[in-house]
């Protein structure tokens, strides 16, 4: 069976930076460690006045196509995943295709275009769609372009305000990929939830505590479902485990839950038994409440063990380096976690060819997906081509007053004129609105 997966990816971060410790915490009169240690975030990225989900997605896609020497004739479908869409009918993929047609002689009239929505998991669902399209033999030798692009804004003063972020990830899905092969096995955990939603509104309504509970519950279900088709998992099976990362503090909880599940009934649990005992089994308790209390106690002990700390530092922590600097990108979040992990492997000069990733995607509302990916021979060249670290370094550092202006500029309910803080250079920019209030875009050399 021919391998299908991600051949290459590109990342485009919003050009503005809000420093959470120096700027946000200072304005709020709060301890900076509330953000740097509690949430695990150092900064948030924001789009400049001439940026939005279309320009960020188109710029990432353009850079990807140029680097891979592609033309529109090579692309058979364009799927955009976003929960920041501004039109209930016209998909963002058509806008992105229109941008790209400004710089190529050919057009994308032959390409299937669509838009996926299921909160943050839509980026992975779009990968699944592209994978299935190729597997079905309907691609006619063409590749799929998957773009996850979002501007994650919260109402000012909302508890989620510090987790905001903006950026795009473009991924090329092909046969015989250079970066990662996607597994045929998947696991799902899904339920009708109201942990985070936007009923005809831009800013989300969030039940923070409930959202974390739902995230962990659906991840557990997805892992169990994945194991039902792929077999039991073990902590040593995977080089890295990229999770959906609304903020790194959430991943700390997911990592501990996953580790406890994977060591259950293994030699690792046996080795830890003398130190913290064995995991509680539900059949040993008279009621569910007592069992759950015992599980919480076990997990508190587990997270303090050297075995767990070493595993987390090697397998999960490296996936968080980009997210710490840019915040939550919704649909792109888990995909920048993958990129961060592979960047770390390259920096540490680790040859991870043939090693596997266990990717945990999640979308509120709610659904989780677990699948495995096998790292391909061309991974290092692809990772070396990324310039996300340079983009992060070159962002314009906004003051709190400027942040408030930027926030209003990208609020769909307001019409705010704001001069750009950065100079466009070889990129697509928002140019204004047309006769039907549609957004228009230009390419700036």
mmCIF file with all atom_site columns, C-alpha atoms in Angstrom, residues 169-309:
data_model
loop_
_atom_site.group_PDB
_atom_site.id
_atom_site.type_symbol
_atom_site.label_atom_id
_atom_site.label_alt_id
_atom_site.label_comp_id
_atom_site.label_asym_id
_atom_site.label_entity_id
_atom_site.label_seq_id
_atom_site.pdbx_PDB_ins_code
_atom_site.Cartn_x
_atom_site.Cartn_y
_atom_site.Cartn_z
_atom_site.occupancy
_atom_site.B_iso_or_equiv
_atom_site.pdbx_formal_charge
_atom_site.auth_seq_id
_atom_site.auth_comp_id
_atom_site.auth_asym_id
_atom_site.auth_atom_id
_atom_site.pdbx_PDB_model_num
ATOM 1   C CA . UNK A 1 169 ? -0.371  26.250 8.806  1.00 0.00 ? 169 UNK A CA 1
ATOM 2   C CA . UNK A 1 170 ? -0.349  25.007 5.208  1.00 0.00 ? 170 UNK A CA 1
ATOM 3   C CA . UNK A 1 171 ? 0.187   21.288 4.577  1.00 0.00 ? 171 UNK A CA 1
ATOM 4   C CA . UNK A 1 172 ? 0.717   19.424 1.313  1.00 0.00 ? 172 UNK A CA 1
ATOM 5   C CA . UNK A 1 173 ? -0.847  15.944 1.356  1.00 0.00 ? 173 UNK A CA 1
ATOM 6   C CA . UNK A 1 174 ? 0.553   13.485 -1.192 1.00 0.00 ? 174 UNK A CA 1
ATOM 7   C CA . UNK A 1 175 ? 1.495   9.930  -1.908 1.00 0.00 ? 175 UNK A CA 1
ATOM 8   C CA . UNK A 1 176 ? 5.054   8.994  -0.821 1.00 0.00 ? 176 UNK A CA 1
ATOM 9   C CA . UNK A 1 177 ? 5.338   12.003 1.517  1.00 0.00 ? 177 UNK A CA 1
ATOM 10  C CA . UNK A 1 178 ? 8.654   13.454 2.686  1.00 0.00 ? 178 UNK A CA 1
ATOM 11  C CA . UNK A 1 179 ? 7.535   14.470 6.193  1.00 0.00 ? 179 UNK A CA 1
ATOM 12  C CA . UNK A 1 180 ? 5.123   11.982 7.832  1.00 0.00 ? 180 UNK A CA 1
ATOM 13  C CA . UNK A 1 181 ? 2.930   9.093  6.745  1.00 0.00 ? 181 UNK A CA 1
ATOM 14  C CA . UNK A 1 182 ? -0.546  9.039  8.291  1.00 0.00 ? 182 UNK A CA 1
ATOM 15  C CA . UNK A 1 183 ? -1.739  5.800  9.871  1.00 0.00 ? 183 UNK A CA 1
ATOM 16  C CA . UNK A 1 184 ? -4.825  4.000  8.590  1.00 0.00 ? 184 UNK A CA 1
ATOM 17  C CA . UNK A 1 185 ? -5.964  3.527  12.203 1.00 0.00 ? 185 UNK A CA 1
ATOM 18  C CA . UNK A 1 186 ? -7.813  6.324  13.978 1.00 0.00 ? 186 UNK A CA 1
ATOM 19  C CA . UNK A 1 187 ? -9.608  6.620  17.274 1.00 0.00 ? 187 UNK A CA 1
ATOM 20  C CA . UNK A 1 188 ? -12.424 8.978  18.177 1.00 0.00 ? 188 UNK A CA 1
ATOM 21  C CA . UNK A 1 189 ? -14.127 10.326 21.277 1.00 0.00 ? 189 UNK A CA 1
ATOM 22  C CA . UNK A 1 190 ? -17.142 12.489 20.553 1.00 0.00 ? 190 UNK A CA 1
ATOM 23  C CA . UNK A 1 191 ? -20.152 13.849 22.438 1.00 0.00 ? 191 UNK A CA 1
ATOM 24  C CA . UNK A 1 192 ? -22.650 16.684 22.240 1.00 0.00 ? 192 UNK A CA 1
ATOM 25  C CA . UNK A 1 193 ? -21.065 19.274 24.556 1.00 0.00 ? 193 UNK A CA 1
ATOM 26  C CA . UNK A 1 194 ? -21.350 23.012 25.184 1.00 0.00 ? 194 UNK A CA 1
ATOM 27  C CA . UNK A 1 195 ? -17.895 23.567 26.638 1.00 0.00 ? 195 UNK A CA 1
ATOM 28  C CA . UNK A 1 196 ? -16.943 26.254 24.094 1.00 0.00 ? 196 UNK A CA 1
ATOM 29  C CA . UNK A 1 197 ? -19.180 27.670 21.389 1.00 0.00 ? 197 UNK A CA 1
ATOM 30  C CA . UNK A 1 198 ? -19.935 30.737 19.287 1.00 0.00 ? 198 UNK A CA 1
ATOM 31  C CA . UNK A 1 199 ? -23.688 30.883 18.579 1.00 0.00 ? 199 UNK A CA 1
ATOM 32  C CA . UNK A 1 200 ? -23.756 33.581 15.874 1.00 0.00 ? 200 UNK A CA 1
ATOM 33  C CA . UNK A 1 201 ? -21.029 35.513 17.646 1.00 0.00 ? 201 UNK A CA 1
ATOM 34  C CA . UNK A 1 202 ? -17.342 36.107 17.117 1.00 0.00 ? 202 UNK A CA 1
ATOM 35  C CA . UNK A 1 203 ? -16.091 35.769 20.661 1.00 0.00 ? 203 UNK A CA 1
ATOM 36  C CA . UNK A 1 204 ? -16.542 32.352 22.282 1.00 0.00 ? 204 UNK A CA 1
ATOM 37  C CA . UNK A 1 205 ? -18.686 31.530 25.262 1.00 0.00 ? 205 UNK A CA 1
ATOM 38  C CA . UNK A 1 206 ? -16.565 29.233 27.415 1.00 0.00 ? 206 UNK A CA 1
ATOM 39  C CA . UNK A 1 207 ? -17.120 27.152 30.512 1.00 0.00 ? 207 UNK A CA 1
ATOM 40  C CA . UNK A 1 208 ? -13.431 26.947 31.397 1.00 0.00 ? 208 UNK A CA 1
ATOM 41  C CA . UNK A 1 209 ? -13.543 24.200 34.001 1.00 0.00 ? 209 UNK A CA 1
ATOM 42  C CA . UNK A 1 210 ? -15.989 22.128 31.971 1.00 0.00 ? 210 UNK A CA 1
ATOM 43  C CA . UNK A 1 211 ? -13.907 22.637 28.831 1.00 0.00 ? 211 UNK A CA 1
ATOM 44  C CA . UNK A 1 212 ? -10.855 21.079 30.448 1.00 0.00 ? 212 UNK A CA 1
ATOM 45  C CA . UNK A 1 213 ? -12.903 18.127 31.703 1.00 0.00 ? 213 UNK A CA 1
ATOM 46  C CA . UNK A 1 214 ? -14.418 17.539 28.267 1.00 0.00 ? 214 UNK A CA 1
ATOM 47  C CA . UNK A 1 215 ? -11.011 17.823 26.571 1.00 0.00 ? 215 UNK A CA 1
ATOM 48  C CA . UNK A 1 216 ? -9.568  15.109 28.825 1.00 0.00 ? 216 UNK A CA 1
ATOM 49  C CA . UNK A 1 217 ? -12.636 12.866 28.626 1.00 0.00 ? 217 UNK A CA 1
ATOM 50  C CA . UNK A 1 218 ? -12.774 12.917 24.830 1.00 0.00 ? 218 UNK A CA 1
ATOM 51  C CA . UNK A 1 219 ? -8.998  12.360 24.583 1.00 0.00 ? 219 UNK A CA 1
ATOM 52  C CA . UNK A 1 220 ? -9.292  9.300  26.821 1.00 0.00 ? 220 UNK A CA 1
ATOM 53  C CA . UNK A 1 221 ? -12.124 7.907  24.716 1.00 0.00 ? 221 UNK A CA 1
ATOM 54  C CA . UNK A 1 222 ? -10.187 8.543  21.508 1.00 0.00 ? 222 UNK A CA 1
ATOM 55  C CA . UNK A 1 223 ? -7.115  6.755  22.849 1.00 0.00 ? 223 UNK A CA 1
ATOM 56  C CA . UNK A 1 224 ? -9.186  3.758  23.893 1.00 0.00 ? 224 UNK A CA 1
ATOM 57  C CA . UNK A 1 225 ? -10.865 3.709  20.477 1.00 0.00 ? 225 UNK A CA 1
ATOM 58  C CA . UNK A 1 226 ? -7.491  3.959  18.735 1.00 0.00 ? 226 UNK A CA 1
ATOM 59  C CA . UNK A 1 227 ? -6.188  1.021  20.748 1.00 0.00 ? 227 UNK A CA 1
ATOM 60  C CA . UNK A 1 228 ? -9.220  -1.035 19.742 1.00 0.00 ? 228 UNK A CA 1
ATOM 61  C CA . UNK A 1 229 ? -7.911  -1.061 16.158 1.00 0.00 ? 229 UNK A CA 1
ATOM 62  C CA . UNK A 1 230 ? -4.173  -0.407 16.544 1.00 0.00 ? 230 UNK A CA 1
ATOM 63  C CA . UNK A 1 231 ? -3.430  -2.413 19.700 1.00 0.00 ? 231 UNK A CA 1
ATOM 64  C CA . UNK A 1 232 ? -2.266  -1.290 23.115 1.00 0.00 ? 232 UNK A CA 1
ATOM 65  C CA . UNK A 1 233 ? -0.038  1.756  23.304 1.00 0.00 ? 233 UNK A CA 1
ATOM 66  C CA . UNK A 1 234 ? 3.086   2.072  25.450 1.00 0.00 ? 234 UNK A CA 1
ATOM 67  C CA . UNK A 1 235 ? 5.058   5.180  26.483 1.00 0.00 ? 235 UNK A CA 1
ATOM 68  C CA . UNK A 1 236 ? 8.105   3.906  24.586 1.00 0.00 ? 236 UNK A CA 1
ATOM 69  C CA . UNK A 1 237 ? 6.173   3.525  21.311 1.00 0.00 ? 237 UNK A CA 1
ATOM 70  C CA . UNK A 1 238 ? 6.339   7.167  20.244 1.00 0.00 ? 238 UNK A CA 1
ATOM 71  C CA . UNK A 1 239 ? 9.143   9.666  19.742 1.00 0.00 ? 239 UNK A CA 1
ATOM 72  C CA . UNK A 1 240 ? 6.775   12.569 20.399 1.00 0.00 ? 240 UNK A CA 1
ATOM 73  C CA . UNK A 1 241 ? 3.111   13.096 21.253 1.00 0.00 ? 241 UNK A CA 1
ATOM 74  C CA . UNK A 1 242 ? 1.790   16.386 19.835 1.00 0.00 ? 242 UNK A CA 1
ATOM 75  C CA . UNK A 1 243 ? -1.489  17.429 21.443 1.00 0.00 ? 243 UNK A CA 1
ATOM 76  C CA . UNK A 1 244 ? -3.955  20.140 20.574 1.00 0.00 ? 244 UNK A CA 1
ATOM 77  C CA . UNK A 1 245 ? -2.526  22.988 22.639 1.00 0.00 ? 245 UNK A CA 1
ATOM 78  C CA . UNK A 1 246 ? -4.955  25.739 23.637 1.00 0.00 ? 246 UNK A CA 1
ATOM 79  C CA . UNK A 1 247 ? -2.251  26.512 26.196 1.00 0.00 ? 247 UNK A CA 1
ATOM 80  C CA . UNK A 1 248 ? 0.627   24.316 27.428 1.00 0.00 ? 248 UNK A CA 1
ATOM 81  C CA . UNK A 1 249 ? -0.895  23.972 30.890 1.00 0.00 ? 249 UNK A CA 1
ATOM 82  C CA . UNK A 1 250 ? -3.733  21.959 29.351 1.00 0.00 ? 250 UNK A CA 1
ATOM 83  C CA . UNK A 1 251 ? -1.235  19.602 27.721 1.00 0.00 ? 251 UNK A CA 1
ATOM 84  C CA . UNK A 1 252 ? 0.392   18.923 31.090 1.00 0.00 ? 252 UNK A CA 1
ATOM 85  C CA . UNK A 1 253 ? -2.923  17.440 32.216 1.00 0.00 ? 253 UNK A CA 1
ATOM 86  C CA . UNK A 1 254 ? -3.434  15.475 28.992 1.00 0.00 ? 254 UNK A CA 1
ATOM 87  C CA . UNK A 1 255 ? 0.115   14.102 29.077 1.00 0.00 ? 255 UNK A CA 1
ATOM 88  C CA . UNK A 1 256 ? -0.322  12.794 32.613 1.00 0.00 ? 256 UNK A CA 1
ATOM 89  C CA . UNK A 1 257 ? -3.662  11.195 31.752 1.00 0.00 ? 257 UNK A CA 1
ATOM 90  C CA . UNK A 1 258 ? -2.221  9.539  28.652 1.00 0.00 ? 258 UNK A CA 1
ATOM 91  C CA . UNK A 1 259 ? 0.822   8.248  30.480 1.00 0.00 ? 259 UNK A CA 1
ATOM 92  C CA . UNK A 1 260 ? -1.292  6.706  33.243 1.00 0.00 ? 260 UNK A CA 1
ATOM 93  C CA . UNK A 1 261 ? -3.431  4.965  30.657 1.00 0.00 ? 261 UNK A CA 1
ATOM 94  C CA . UNK A 1 262 ? -0.468  3.622  28.674 1.00 0.00 ? 262 UNK A CA 1
ATOM 95  C CA . UNK A 1 263 ? 1.426   2.188  31.661 1.00 0.00 ? 263 UNK A CA 1
ATOM 96  C CA . UNK A 1 264 ? -1.593  0.380  33.089 1.00 0.00 ? 264 UNK A CA 1
ATOM 97  C CA . UNK A 1 265 ? -0.795  -3.330 33.332 1.00 0.00 ? 265 UNK A CA 1
ATOM 98  C CA . UNK A 1 266 ? 2.767   -2.870 32.042 1.00 0.00 ? 266 UNK A CA 1
ATOM 99  C CA . UNK A 1 267 ? 6.234   -3.278 33.476 1.00 0.00 ? 267 UNK A CA 1
ATOM 100 C CA . UNK A 1 268 ? 6.306   0.490  34.080 1.00 0.00 ? 268 UNK A CA 1
ATOM 101 C CA . UNK A 1 269 ? 3.404   0.232  36.512 1.00 0.00 ? 269 UNK A CA 1
ATOM 102 C CA . UNK A 1 270 ? 5.182   -2.698 38.179 1.00 0.00 ? 270 UNK A CA 1
ATOM 103 C CA . UNK A 1 271 ? 8.395   -0.685 38.543 1.00 0.00 ? 271 UNK A CA 1
ATOM 104 C CA . UNK A 1 272 ? 6.514   2.218  40.124 1.00 0.00 ? 272 UNK A CA 1
ATOM 105 C CA . UNK A 1 273 ? 4.473   0.048  42.487 1.00 0.00 ? 273 UNK A CA 1
ATOM 106 C CA . UNK A 1 274 ? 6.990   0.154  45.338 1.00 0.00 ? 274 UNK A CA 1
ATOM 107 C CA . UNK A 1 275 ? 7.133   3.933  45.136 1.00 0.00 ? 275 UNK A CA 1
ATOM 108 C CA . UNK A 1 276 ? 3.486   4.959  44.601 1.00 0.00 ? 276 UNK A CA 1
ATOM 109 C CA . UNK A 1 277 ? 1.519   1.714  44.566 1.00 0.00 ? 277 UNK A CA 1
ATOM 110 C CA . UNK A 1 278 ? -0.436  0.241  41.693 1.00 0.00 ? 278 UNK A CA 1
ATOM 111 C CA . UNK A 1 279 ? -3.163  2.082  39.832 1.00 0.00 ? 279 UNK A CA 1
ATOM 112 C CA . UNK A 1 280 ? -6.578  1.841  41.477 1.00 0.00 ? 280 UNK A CA 1
ATOM 113 C CA . UNK A 1 281 ? -8.986  -0.518 39.698 1.00 0.00 ? 281 UNK A CA 1
ATOM 114 C CA . UNK A 1 282 ? -12.641 0.435  39.688 1.00 0.00 ? 282 UNK A CA 1
ATOM 115 C CA . UNK A 1 283 ? -13.774 -3.029 40.756 1.00 0.00 ? 283 UNK A CA 1
ATOM 116 C CA . UNK A 1 284 ? -11.881 -2.546 44.023 1.00 0.00 ? 284 UNK A CA 1
ATOM 117 C CA . UNK A 1 285 ? -14.228 0.278  45.123 1.00 0.00 ? 285 UNK A CA 1
ATOM 118 C CA . UNK A 1 286 ? -17.823 0.377  46.292 1.00 0.00 ? 286 UNK A CA 1
ATOM 119 C CA . UNK A 1 287 ? -18.718 3.526  44.370 1.00 0.00 ? 287 UNK A CA 1
ATOM 120 C CA . UNK A 1 288 ? -17.482 5.648  41.489 1.00 0.00 ? 288 UNK A CA 1
ATOM 121 C CA . UNK A 1 289 ? -16.753 8.661  43.682 1.00 0.00 ? 289 UNK A CA 1
ATOM 122 C CA . UNK A 1 290 ? -14.278 6.745  45.837 1.00 0.00 ? 290 UNK A CA 1
ATOM 123 C CA . UNK A 1 291 ? -12.603 5.300  42.770 1.00 0.00 ? 291 UNK A CA 1
ATOM 124 C CA . UNK A 1 292 ? -12.179 8.719  41.140 1.00 0.00 ? 292 UNK A CA 1
ATOM 125 C CA . UNK A 1 293 ? -10.755 10.154 44.369 1.00 0.00 ? 293 UNK A CA 1
ATOM 126 C CA . UNK A 1 294 ? -8.212  7.318  44.457 1.00 0.00 ? 294 UNK A CA 1
ATOM 127 C CA . UNK A 1 295 ? -7.308  7.929  40.801 1.00 0.00 ? 295 UNK A CA 1
ATOM 128 C CA . UNK A 1 296 ? -6.675  11.611 41.513 1.00 0.00 ? 296 UNK A CA 1
ATOM 129 C CA . UNK A 1 297 ? -4.384  10.685 44.382 1.00 0.00 ? 297 UNK A CA 1
ATOM 130 C CA . UNK A 1 298 ? -2.487  8.213  42.211 1.00 0.00 ? 298 UNK A CA 1
ATOM 131 C CA . UNK A 1 299 ? -2.022  10.784 39.458 1.00 0.00 ? 299 UNK A CA 1
ATOM 132 C CA . UNK A 1 300 ? -0.743  13.356 41.950 1.00 0.00 ? 300 UNK A CA 1
ATOM 133 C CA . UNK A 1 301 ? 1.895   10.838 42.990 1.00 0.00 ? 301 UNK A CA 1
ATOM 134 C CA . UNK A 1 302 ? 2.614   9.737  39.437 1.00 0.00 ? 302 UNK A CA 1
ATOM 135 C CA . UNK A 1 303 ? 3.435   13.218 38.148 1.00 0.00 ? 303 UNK A CA 1
ATOM 136 C CA . UNK A 1 304 ? 6.170   13.537 40.783 1.00 0.00 ? 304 UNK A CA 1
ATOM 137 C CA . UNK A 1 305 ? 8.019   10.360 39.769 1.00 0.00 ? 305 UNK A CA 1
ATOM 138 C CA . UNK A 1 306 ? 11.298  10.537 37.862 1.00 0.00 ? 306 UNK A CA 1
ATOM 139 C CA . UNK A 1 307 ? 9.960   8.105  35.236 1.00 0.00 ? 307 UNK A CA 1
ATOM 140 C CA . UNK A 1 308 ? 7.060   10.337 34.341 1.00 0.00 ? 308 UNK A CA 1
ATOM 141 C CA . UNK A 1 309 ? 9.026   13.585 34.468 1.00 0.00 ? 309 UNK A CA 1
#
